[in-house]
Amino acid sequence: MASDKKIAQKGSKPKARLPRGFRDRFGAEIAAERRLVDIIRGVYESYGFEPLQTPTFEYTDALGKFLPDVDRPNEGVFSLRDDDEQWLSLRYDLTAPLARYVAENFQHLPKPFRRYQTGLVYRNEKPGPGRFREFTQFDADTVGSNSPAADAELLMMVCDALEALGLNRGEYIVKINNRKLLDGVLEAVGVPSDDKERRGIILRAIDKMDRLGLGGVRQLLGPGRTDESGDRTKGAELTETQINQVMLFVAPEGYLPKNFDPLLRIGSAVGPSAIGTLGLNEVRGIRDILQAAGYGEDQVQVDTSIIRGLDYYTGPVFEAQLTFKVKNDEGQEVVFGSVAGGGRYDDLVARFTGQQVPATGISIGVSRLLTALQQRDLHSETPLIVVLSMGDVGWSFSVAKELREKLKDPISGKLLVRAEAYVGGAKKKLQDQLKYADKRGAVLVVFAGDDERANGNVTIKDLKRGAELSKSVESRADYLGARNAQATVSRNDLVAKIKEKLGLR
RNA sequence: GUGAGUGUAGUUCAGUCGGUUAGAACGCCAGAUUGUGGUUCUGGAGGUCGUGGGUUCGAUUCCCACUACUCACCCCA
């Protein structure tokens, strides 16, 4: 058929395209993420956490039990069949592989076992703006301790890491809550804790507080909610009195007088419930340790509206939020929200061993955090210098080599600049070389031409300053005459002059 | 998964009440400038109007399906 032929011809050349929900990363973005990861790693290692790497694939059944929706067990993960017919899946987080690792190596590991891990994880979900099917997480977990000390330590580490990244006090806040408190409230309200379905609905409803507001949450707790597209979300069918009690517990900001100790308020909402009291004690335990260790309310706060959707959390839950405004792609200011989350999951390892092992962890969303930090210029790229050649290319390489060798931090030995010689031989007009340097984002350019070489000189041009100066230039004549952002210096003074220009010691 | 909206140049968007060669801005390339990016001026390249089908003498325009994206909702380990 003619149409088939057309399709076949069309299909003979594959279209260069990216699978949806995935992205390419390049250059400065990679450098920035690497730097961020290095800083977090430094903090975590300083606490004595050990690195762990696990493969990106796991047997599906090792992950599968965590799938919350039993009706769609393979939804959300990328899976494939191995040649021995067994199902493999790409990891969707770093917690499930940890549970598998601990279960497999249980007797060899020190307890508590404290490890950190960073890497790519995969989710086979509908991608959206800022949501991808492949992204980086940075986790720290402690397995084998039920002490609030383990939870408190993770929170301290996250605070330290955020501050090591350059955030000031007040620019972030780590919030803590406890699932047992909510269980206590539900018990006090008269919803039995084994009513898993209703409990789930209530959890998810409270989690939507920031988006739907008080009214929306109340609807979801009661009869349910119909959105503007006519889609109906089932509610928890609580009575008005029950809803009021739950809302009192959740108590969004502004509901109660400021400076009212949240623990007192929570205590009254939980009432005499045993599980609620347990939760209260856990929260208090974590808070006391943090305070004694010098972490204050300006860093970690109790907030009962923090829920986190995951079903597997059994007690404390954590969430780190940024408090400053961040601009989105359209330049509008938005509150960025959560950059890290976690909690205690005491039942995870038991799936493999049958033996209950307490565990707690926190995960930093590296990509999200990076997006936010980039706007604050917390990532300064290592300056790039391009050496241009007019004549002997070999000489320009010797200049670039000298820059690489001599512009190093005297203590750490880290490179202070990146220096490259121009290698685009076919187009060697100076104009092209400068355009290239400009496009590369070079800070400085060094002219290593025959004229300079003959006189034992070299010319340094400041591209950034040149661009500034050109803004005030009106006529073409002025523009052509403007050569004031550059200077010819003796080759012997090259390194010293560049240090001076870049403000290096 | 549900509902709505949008797909026109590399990008952001005009436009066609169905009619010959589909436009702008920015970006890109070249020249003015044989040792100067960034300013300015001149010129140029670049589009199966998302894909497939239908209606029609004729479809980028109207209709249907598909697909991608955006928004809201469900879900999000």
Coordinates of C-alpha atoms (C1' of nucleotides) in Angstrom, one line a residue:
Chain A
M1 CA 0.0 0.0 0.0
A2 CA 1.1 3.5 -0.8
S3 CA 0.6 4.8 2.7
D4 CA 2.5 2.0 4.2
K5 CA 5.4 2.7 1.9
K6 CA 5.4 6.3 2.9
I7 CA 5.5 5.3 6.6
A8 CA 8.3 2.9 5.9
Q9 CA 10.3 5.5 4.1
K10 CA 9.7 7.9 6.9
G11 CA 10.7 5.3 9.4
S12 CA 13.9 4.5 7.7
K13 CA 15.6 7.3 9.5
P14 CA 15.0 7.4 13.2
K15 CA 13.9 10.7 14.7
A16 CA 16.4 12.0 17.2
R17 CA 14.3 12.4 20.2
L18 CA 14.2 11.8 23.9
P19 CA 11.8 9.5 25.7
R20 CA 9.3 11.6 27.5
G21 CA 10.0 12.2 31.2
F22 CA 13.7 11.9 30.6
R23 CA 16.3 14.6 30.0
D24 CA 19.8 15.2 28.9
R25 CA 22.2 17.0 31.2
F26 CA 25.3 18.9 30.1
G27 CA 28.2 20.9 31.3
A28 CA 27.5 23.4 34.0
E29 CA 24.4 21.6 35.2
I30 CA 26.3 18.4 35.9
A31 CA 29.1 20.3 37.6
A32 CA 26.6 22.1 39.8
E33 CA 24.9 18.9 40.8
R34 CA 28.2 17.1 41.4
R35 CA 29.2 20.0 43.7
L36 CA 25.9 19.8 45.6
V37 CA 26.2 16.1 46.1
D38 CA 29.8 16.4 47.2
I39 CA 28.9 18.8 49.9
I40 CA 26.1 16.6 51.3
R41 CA 28.3 13.6 51.1
G42 CA 31.0 15.5 53.1
V43 CA 28.5 16.3 55.9
Y44 CA 27.1 12.7 56.0
E45 CA 30.5 11.1 56.0
S46 CA 31.7 13.5 58.8
Y47 CA 28.9 11.9 60.9
G48 CA 30.3 8.5 60.2
F49 CA 27.7 7.3 57.8
E50 CA 29.1 4.7 55.3
P51 CA 28.5 4.8 51.6
L52 CA 26.5 2.0 49.9
Q53 CA 25.9 1.4 46.3
T54 CA 23.3 -1.1 45.0
P55 CA 22.4 -1.9 41.4
T56 CA 19.7 0.0 39.5
F57 CA 17.9 -3.3 39.0
E58 CA 16.3 -5.4 41.6
Y59 CA 14.1 -8.4 41.4
T60 CA 10.6 -7.1 41.2
D61 CA 9.4 -9.1 44.2
A62 CA 12.0 -7.5 46.3
L63 CA 10.4 -4.1 45.5
G64 CA 6.9 -5.2 44.7
K65 CA 5.4 -5.5 48.1
F66 CA 5.8 -1.8 48.6
L67 CA 3.5 -1.1 45.8
P68 CA 0.6 0.6 47.6
D69 CA -2.0 -0.1 45.0
V70 CA -2.6 -3.9 44.9
D71 CA -4.9 -3.5 41.9
R72 CA -2.0 -2.2 39.7
P73 CA 1.0 -4.0 41.1
N74 CA 3.4 -3.1 38.2
E75 CA 2.2 0.4 37.8
G76 CA 4.9 2.9 38.5
V77 CA 8.0 0.8 37.9
F78 CA 9.9 -0.1 34.8
S79 CA 10.1 -3.8 34.6
L80 CA 11.5 -6.4 32.2
R81 CA 11.7 -10.2 32.1
D82 CA 15.2 -11.7 32.5
D83 CA 16.2 -14.6 30.3
D84 CA 15.4 -17.0 33.2
E85 CA 11.8 -15.6 33.2
Q86 CA 12.2 -13.7 36.4
W87 CA 11.0 -10.2 36.6
L88 CA 13.4 -7.4 37.2
S89 CA 12.6 -3.7 37.9
L90 CA 14.5 -0.5 38.0
R91 CA 14.6 0.8 41.6
Y92 CA 12.1 3.5 42.3
D93 CA 13.8 4.7 45.5
L94 CA 16.9 3.8 47.5
T95 CA 15.0 2.6 50.6
A96 CA 13.7 -0.7 49.2
P97 CA 17.2 -1.7 48.0
L98 CA 18.5 -0.9 51.4
A99 CA 15.9 -3.1 53.1
R100 CA 17.0 -5.9 50.7
Y101 CA 20.7 -5.3 51.4
V102 CA 20.2 -5.3 55.1
A103 CA 18.1 -8.5 55.0
E104 CA 20.7 -10.2 52.9
N105 CA 23.7 -9.2 55.0
F106 CA 22.0 -8.9 58.4
Q107 CA 24.5 -10.9 60.5
H108 CA 27.6 -9.1 59.2
L109 CA 26.3 -5.5 59.7
P110 CA 26.9 -3.5 62.8
K111 CA 23.7 -2.5 64.4
P112 CA 22.7 0.2 64.2
F113 CA 23.7 0.2 60.5
R114 CA 24.1 3.8 59.2
R115 CA 24.6 4.3 55.5
Y116 CA 24.1 7.0 52.9
Q117 CA 23.4 6.5 49.2
T118 CA 22.9 8.7 46.2
G119 CA 21.9 7.7 42.7
L120 CA 19.4 7.8 40.0
V121 CA 15.9 6.3 40.6
Y122 CA 13.2 5.6 38.1
R123 CA 9.5 6.0 38.1
N124 CA 7.2 4.9 35.3
E125 CA 4.7 7.6 35.9
K126 CA 3.2 10.4 34.0
P127 CA 5.8 13.1 33.9
G128 CA 5.0 16.7 34.5
P129 CA 6.8 20.0 35.0
G130 CA 9.6 19.4 37.4
R131 CA 8.7 15.7 37.6
F132 CA 10.7 13.2 35.7
R133 CA 10.9 9.5 35.2
E134 CA 14.6 9.5 36.1
F135 CA 16.0 11.6 38.9
T136 CA 18.6 11.7 41.7
Q137 CA 18.0 11.1 45.3
F138 CA 20.4 11.4 48.3
D139 CA 19.4 9.2 51.2
A140 CA 20.6 8.6 54.7
D141 CA 19.2 5.8 56.8
T142 CA 19.8 4.2 60.1
V143 CA 18.7 0.5 60.4
G144 CA 18.5 -1.3 63.7
S145 CA 17.8 1.5 66.2
N146 CA 14.4 2.4 67.6
S147 CA 15.9 5.3 69.6
P148 CA 14.7 8.8 68.9
A149 CA 18.5 9.5 68.8
A150 CA 18.6 7.9 65.3
D151 CA 15.8 10.1 64.0
A152 CA 17.3 13.2 65.6
E153 CA 20.7 12.5 64.1
L154 CA 19.2 12.4 60.6
L155 CA 17.5 15.7 61.2
M156 CA 20.7 17.3 62.4
M157 CA 22.5 16.0 59.3
V158 CA 20.0 17.5 57.0
C159 CA 20.2 20.9 58.8
D160 CA 24.0 20.8 58.6
A161 CA 23.9 19.8 54.9
L162 CA 21.5 22.6 54.0
E163 CA 23.7 25.1 55.8
A164 CA 26.9 23.7 54.3
L165 CA 25.2 24.4 50.9
G166 CA 25.0 28.0 51.9
L167 CA 21.5 28.4 53.3
N168 CA 21.1 30.7 56.3
R169 CA 19.1 30.1 59.4
G170 CA 15.5 30.8 58.5
E171 CA 15.9 30.0 54.9
Y172 CA 14.9 26.4 55.5
I173 CA 12.8 24.6 58.1
V174 CA 12.7 20.9 59.0
K175 CA 9.3 19.8 60.1
I176 CA 8.5 16.7 62.1
N177 CA 5.3 14.9 62.9
N178 CA 4.3 11.4 64.0
R179 CA 1.9 9.0 62.4
K180 CA 1.0 7.6 65.9
L181 CA -0.3 11.0 66.8
L182 CA -2.8 10.8 64.0
D183 CA -3.6 7.2 64.9
G184 CA -4.3 8.5 68.4
V185 CA -6.6 11.3 67.2
L186 CA -8.5 8.8 65.0
E187 CA -8.8 6.5 67.9
A188 CA -10.1 9.4 70.1
V189 CA -12.5 10.3 67.3
G190 CA -13.8 6.8 66.9
V191 CA -12.2 5.5 63.7
P192 CA -10.6 2.1 64.4
S193 CA -7.0 2.0 63.3
D194 CA -7.5 -1.3 61.4
D195 CA -9.8 0.6 59.1
K196 CA -6.9 1.0 56.7
E197 CA -8.9 2.3 53.8
R198 CA -10.5 5.2 55.7
R199 CA -7.2 5.9 57.5
G200 CA -5.5 6.2 54.0
I201 CA -8.2 8.6 52.8
I202 CA -7.8 10.7 55.9
L203 CA -4.0 10.8 55.6
R204 CA -4.2 11.8 51.9
A205 CA -6.8 14.5 52.7
I206 CA -4.7 16.1 55.4
D207 CA -1.7 15.9 53.0
K208 CA -3.6 18.1 50.6
M209 CA -4.0 21.0 53.0
D210 CA -1.5 23.2 51.2
R211 CA -3.3 22.8 47.9
L212 CA -7.0 22.5 48.7
G213 CA -7.1 24.6 51.9
L214 CA -9.4 24.0 54.9
G215 CA -12.6 23.7 52.9
G216 CA -11.2 21.1 50.5
V217 CA -9.8 19.0 53.3
R218 CA -13.0 19.1 55.2
Q219 CA -14.9 17.9 52.1
L220 CA -12.5 15.0 51.7
L221 CA -12.8 14.1 55.4
G222 CA -16.6 14.2 55.1
P223 CA -18.7 13.3 52.0
G224 CA -16.0 13.6 49.4
R225 CA -15.2 16.2 46.8
T226 CA -16.1 16.9 43.2
D227 CA -13.5 18.9 41.3
E228 CA -14.1 21.4 38.4
S229 CA -13.8 18.7 35.8
G230 CA -16.5 16.7 37.4
D231 CA -14.2 14.0 38.8
R232 CA -15.3 12.7 42.1
T233 CA -12.9 11.9 44.9
K234 CA -14.2 9.6 47.6
G235 CA -14.4 11.1 51.1
A236 CA -13.8 9.5 54.5
E237 CA -17.4 9.9 55.6
L238 CA -16.6 11.4 59.0
T239 CA -19.3 13.3 60.9
E240 CA -19.1 17.0 61.5
T241 CA -17.9 16.5 65.1
Q242 CA -15.2 14.1 64.0
I243 CA -14.0 16.4 61.3
N244 CA -13.7 19.3 63.8
Q245 CA -11.7 17.1 66.1
V246 CA -9.3 16.1 63.3
M247 CA -9.0 19.6 62.1
L248 CA -8.2 20.8 65.6
F249 CA -5.3 18.4 65.6
V250 CA -4.0 19.3 62.1
A251 CA -4.4 23.0 63.1
P252 CA -3.0 24.9 60.2
E253 CA -1.0 27.9 61.0
G254 CA -3.0 30.8 62.3
Y255 CA -5.6 28.6 63.9
L256 CA -4.2 29.0 67.3
P257 CA -2.3 31.7 69.2
K258 CA 1.3 32.0 68.3
N259 CA 3.9 30.6 70.6
F260 CA 1.4 28.1 71.9
D261 CA 3.5 24.9 72.5
P262 CA 2.3 22.5 69.9
L263 CA 2.9 19.6 72.1
L264 CA 0.3 20.8 74.6
R265 CA -2.2 21.3 71.9
I266 CA -1.5 17.9 70.4
G267 CA -1.8 16.3 73.8
S268 CA -5.3 17.6 74.2
A269 CA -6.3 16.5 70.8
V270 CA -4.9 13.0 71.3
G271 CA -6.6 12.7 74.7
P272 CA -6.0 9.5 76.6
S273 CA -5.3 7.3 73.5
A274 CA -2.4 5.0 74.2
I275 CA -1.0 5.1 70.8
G276 CA -1.3 8.8 70.7
T277 CA 0.6 9.1 73.9
L278 CA 3.3 6.9 72.5
G279 CA 3.6 9.2 69.5
L280 CA 3.7 12.3 71.7
N281 CA 6.6 10.8 73.6
E282 CA 8.4 10.0 70.4
V283 CA 8.1 13.6 69.2
R284 CA 9.1 14.9 72.5
G285 CA 12.1 12.6 72.6
I286 CA 13.4 13.7 69.2
R287 CA 12.8 17.4 70.1
D288 CA 14.6 17.1 73.4
I289 CA 17.7 15.6 71.8
L290 CA 17.8 18.2 69.1
Q291 CA 17.5 21.0 71.6
A292 CA 20.2 19.6 73.8
A293 CA 22.4 19.3 70.8
G294 CA 21.9 22.9 69.9
Y295 CA 19.3 22.7 67.1
G296 CA 16.5 25.1 67.8
E297 CA 13.0 25.9 66.7
D298 CA 14.4 28.0 63.9
Q299 CA 15.7 24.8 62.4
V300 CA 13.4 21.9 63.4
Q301 CA 9.7 22.4 64.3
V302 CA 6.8 20.1 65.1
D303 CA 4.0 20.5 62.5
T304 CA 1.0 18.3 62.6
S305 CA 0.0 19.0 59.1
I306 CA 3.0 17.1 57.7
I307 CA 1.7 13.7 56.7
R308 CA 3.7 12.3 53.7
G309 CA 1.6 10.0 51.6
L310 CA 3.6 6.8 52.1
D311 CA 1.8 4.0 53.9
Y312 CA 4.9 2.4 55.2
Y313 CA 5.8 5.1 57.7
T314 CA 5.1 3.8 61.2
G315 CA 6.0 6.7 63.4
P316 CA 8.0 9.9 63.0
V317 CA 7.8 11.6 59.6
F318 CA 10.1 14.5 58.4
E319 CA 10.0 17.1 55.7
A320 CA 12.5 19.8 55.0
Q321 CA 11.2 22.9 53.3
L322 CA 12.7 26.0 51.8
T323 CA 11.2 29.2 53.1
F324 CA 12.5 31.7 50.5
K325 CA 10.7 32.5 47.3
V326 CA 12.0 30.9 44.1
K327 CA 11.2 32.0 40.6
N328 CA 9.8 29.5 38.1
D329 CA 10.4 29.4 34.4
E330 CA 8.0 32.2 33.8
G331 CA 9.7 34.3 36.3
Q332 CA 6.9 34.2 38.8
E333 CA 7.7 33.8 42.4
V334 CA 6.6 30.5 44.0
V335 CA 7.0 28.9 47.3
F336 CA 9.3 26.0 46.6
G337 CA 8.2 23.7 49.4
S338 CA 9.7 20.3 50.2
V339 CA 13.2 19.4 49.3
A340 CA 13.7 16.4 51.6
G341 CA 11.4 14.0 53.3
G342 CA 11.5 10.8 55.3
G343 CA 10.4 9.0 58.4
R344 CA 10.5 5.8 60.4
Y345 CA 9.6 2.5 58.7
D346 CA 9.9 -0.3 61.2
D347 CA 8.4 -3.0 59.1
L348 CA 10.4 -2.9 55.9
V349 CA 13.2 -5.4 56.6
A350 CA 10.7 -7.8 58.2
R351 CA 9.3 -8.5 54.8
F352 CA 12.4 -10.5 54.0
T353 CA 13.5 -11.9 57.4
G354 CA 10.3 -12.0 59.3
Q355 CA 12.1 -10.3 62.1
Q356 CA 11.1 -6.7 62.8
V357 CA 14.0 -4.3 62.4
P358 CA 13.4 -0.6 63.3
A359 CA 14.7 1.8 60.6
T360 CA 14.5 5.5 59.9
G361 CA 15.7 7.5 57.0
I362 CA 15.6 10.8 55.1
S363 CA 15.9 11.5 51.4
I364 CA 17.0 14.7 49.7
G365 CA 15.5 15.5 46.3
V366 CA 18.8 16.6 44.7
S367 CA 17.4 18.0 41.5
R368 CA 14.7 20.0 43.2
L369 CA 17.2 21.4 45.7
L370 CA 19.6 22.3 42.9
T371 CA 16.9 24.2 41.0
A372 CA 16.2 26.3 44.1
L373 CA 19.9 26.9 44.9
Q374 CA 20.9 27.9 41.4
Q375 CA 18.8 31.0 41.6
R376 CA 20.7 32.1 44.6
D377 CA 24.0 31.9 42.8
L378 CA 25.3 29.3 45.3
H379 CA 26.9 27.5 42.4
S380 CA 29.9 29.4 41.0
E381 CA 31.4 27.6 38.1
T382 CA 35.2 27.3 37.9
P383 CA 36.1 30.2 35.6
L384 CA 37.0 29.3 32.0
I385 CA 39.9 30.9 30.0
V386 CA 40.2 30.3 26.3
V387 CA 43.6 30.8 24.7
L388 CA 43.3 32.1 21.1
S389 CA 46.0 31.5 18.6
M390 CA 47.0 33.6 15.6
G391 CA 49.8 31.6 14.1
D392 CA 51.5 28.9 16.0
V393 CA 48.8 26.7 17.6
G394 CA 51.4 24.9 19.6
W395 CA 52.4 28.0 21.5
S396 CA 48.8 28.6 22.5
F397 CA 48.7 25.1 24.0
S398 CA 51.8 25.9 26.0
V399 CA 50.1 29.0 27.4
A400 CA 47.0 27.0 28.3
K401 CA 49.1 24.3 29.9
E402 CA 50.9 26.9 32.1
L403 CA 47.5 28.3 33.3
R404 CA 46.3 24.8 34.2
E405 CA 49.4 24.0 36.1
K406 CA 49.9 27.2 37.9
L407 CA 46.4 28.3 38.8
K408 CA 45.8 25.7 41.5
D409 CA 44.7 26.1 45.1
P410 CA 48.0 25.9 47.0
I411 CA 46.5 23.7 49.8
S412 CA 43.9 21.5 48.2
G413 CA 45.5 21.4 44.7
K414 CA 42.1 22.0 43.2
L415 CA 41.9 23.8 39.9
L416 CA 41.1 27.4 40.2
V417 CA 40.4 27.8 36.4
R418 CA 39.7 25.7 33.4
A419 CA 42.0 26.7 30.5
E420 CA 41.7 25.5 26.9
A421 CA 43.4 26.3 23.6
Y422 CA 41.2 26.9 20.6
V423 CA 41.1 23.8 18.5
G424 CA 38.6 24.8 15.7
G425 CA 41.3 24.8 13.0
A426 CA 39.0 25.1 10.0
K427 CA 37.7 28.4 11.1
K428 CA 40.6 30.2 12.5
K429 CA 39.6 33.8 12.0
L430 CA 40.0 35.7 15.3
Q431 CA 36.3 36.6 15.1
D432 CA 35.3 33.0 15.2
Q433 CA 37.6 32.3 18.0
L434 CA 36.1 35.1 20.1
K435 CA 32.6 34.1 19.2
Y436 CA 33.4 30.6 20.4
A437 CA 34.9 31.9 23.7
D438 CA 31.8 34.1 24.2
K439 CA 29.4 31.2 23.6
R440 CA 31.4 29.0 26.0
G441 CA 30.9 31.6 28.7
A442 CA 34.7 32.2 29.1
V443 CA 35.6 34.9 31.6
L444 CA 38.9 35.8 30.1
V445 CA 40.5 35.3 26.8
V446 CA 44.3 35.2 26.1
F447 CA 45.6 36.2 22.7
A448 CA 48.6 34.1 22.0
G449 CA 49.4 35.4 18.6
D450 CA 52.6 35.7 16.6
D451 CA 52.8 39.5 17.3
E452 CA 52.7 38.8 21.1
R453 CA 55.1 36.0 20.8
A454 CA 57.6 38.0 18.9
N455 CA 57.8 40.5 21.7
G456 CA 57.6 38.0 24.6
N457 CA 54.1 39.2 25.4
V458 CA 50.5 38.0 25.6
T459 CA 47.2 39.9 25.5
I460 CA 44.6 39.3 28.1
K461 CA 41.0 40.4 27.4
D462 CA 38.2 40.5 29.9
L463 CA 35.1 39.4 28.0
K464 CA 32.7 40.2 30.8
R465 CA 33.9 43.7 31.2
G466 CA 34.1 44.2 27.5
A467 CA 30.4 43.3 27.2
E468 CA 29.6 45.8 30.0
L469 CA 31.5 48.6 28.3
S470 CA 29.9 48.0 25.0
K471 CA 26.5 48.7 26.4
S472 CA 27.3 52.4 26.6
V473 CA 28.7 52.5 23.1
E474 CA 26.5 54.4 20.6
S475 CA 28.2 54.4 17.3
R476 CA 30.0 51.9 15.3
A477 CA 33.2 54.0 15.4
D478 CA 33.2 54.0 19.2
Y479 CA 32.6 50.3 19.2
L480 CA 35.5 49.6 16.9
G481 CA 37.8 51.9 18.9
A482 CA 36.9 50.3 22.2
R483 CA 39.7 48.1 23.2
N484 CA 39.9 49.0 26.8
A485 CA 38.9 45.7 28.3
Q486 CA 42.2 44.2 27.3
A487 CA 45.9 44.6 28.0
T488 CA 49.1 43.3 26.6
V489 CA 51.5 42.1 29.3
S490 CA 54.8 40.2 29.4
R491 CA 54.4 36.5 29.1
N492 CA 56.2 36.2 32.4
D493 CA 53.5 38.2 34.2
L494 CA 50.6 36.2 32.7
V495 CA 49.8 34.1 35.7
A496 CA 50.1 37.0 38.1
K497 CA 47.9 39.2 36.0
I498 CA 45.2 36.6 35.6
K499 CA 45.2 36.0 39.4
E500 CA 44.8 39.7 39.9
K501 CA 41.9 39.9 37.4
L502 CA 40.1 36.9 38.9
G503 CA 40.7 38.1 42.4
L504 CA 42.7 34.9 43.3
R505 CA 45.5 34.8 45.8
Chain B
rG1 C1' -6.6 7.0 34.9
rU2 C1' -10.6 11.5 34.5
rG3 C1' -11.9 16.3 32.5
rA4 C1' -10.6 20.7 29.8
rG5 C1' -7.3 23.4 26.6
rU6 C1' -3.2 24.0 23.1
rG7 C1' 0.0 22.0 18.8
rU8 C1' 2.2 27.3 12.9
rA9 C1' 10.4 28.7 11.8
rG10 C1' 15.6 26.9 16.7
rU11 C1' 12.4 29.9 20.6
rU12 C1' 8.0 33.0 21.9
rC13 C1' 3.8 33.9 19.2
rA14 C1' 0.7 36.4 15.0
rG15 C1' -2.5 34.9 10.9
rU16 C1' -5.8 32.3 7.4
rC17 C1' -14.7 33.9 8.0
rG18 C1' -11.7 27.4 3.3
rG19 C1' -8.4 30.1 -2.2
rU20 C1' -1.8 31.5 -5.7
rU21 C1' 4.6 32.8 -3.0
rA22 C1' 2.2 31.5 5.7
rG23 C1' 4.3 36.4 8.8
rA24 C1' 6.9 39.2 13.2
rA25 C1' 10.3 39.4 17.2
rC26 C1' 14.4 37.1 19.2
rG27 C1' 18.0 33.5 17.9
rC28 C1' 21.1 31.5 13.8
rC29 C1' 24.5 32.3 9.3
rA30 C1' 27.2 35.9 6.2
rG31 C1' 29.1 40.9 5.1
rA32 C1' 30.5 46.0 6.8
rU33 C1' 35.8 44.3 10.2
rU34 C1' 42.4 40.0 6.4
rG35 C1' 44.2 40.5 14.9
rU36 C1' 38.7 41.5 18.2
rG37 C1' 33.1 38.5 20.8
rG38 C1' 29.7 41.7 23.1
rU39 C1' 27.1 47.5 20.1
rU40 C1' 25.1 49.2 15.2
rC41 C1' 23.7 48.5 10.1
rU42 C1' 22.9 45.4 5.6
rG43 C1' 21.8 40.8 3.5
rG44 C1' 20.5 35.5 4.0
rA45 C1' 19.0 30.6 5.5
rG46 C1' 15.2 28.2 8.0
rG47 C1' 8.1 25.8 7.9
rU48 C1' 5.3 18.2 5.2
rC49 C1' 1.2 24.8 9.7
rG50 C1' 1.8 17.8 15.4
rU51 C1' 0.4 12.7 12.6
rG52 C1' -3.3 10.0 9.9
rG53 C1' -8.0 10.0 7.7
rG54 C1' -12.7 12.6 6.2
rU55 C1' -15.7 16.7 3.9
rU56 C1' -14.5 19.9 -0.5
rC57 C1' -13.0 21.8 -7.1
rG58 C1' -9.4 23.2 -3.2
rA59 C1' -7.8 22.1 3.9
rU60 C1' -2.6 25.1 7.7
rU61 C1' -8.1 26.8 8.4
rC62 C1' -14.0 22.7 9.0
rC63 C1' -15.0 17.4 11.1
rC64 C1' -13.1 12.6 13.2
rA65 C1' -9.2 9.6 15.3
rC66 C1' -4.4 9.3 17.1
rU67 C1' -0.2 11.7 19.4
rA68 C1' 2.5 15.3 22.3
rC69 C1' 2.4 19.2 25.6
rU70 C1' -0.2 22.5 29.4
rC71 C1' -3.7 23.0 33.5
rA72 C1' -7.0 20.8 37.2
rC73 C1' -8.3 16.2 39.6
rC74 C1' -6.9 10.8 41.0
rC75 C1' -2.2 8.5 42.0
rC76 C1' 2.7 9.4 43.2
rA77 C1' 6.5 3.7 47.1

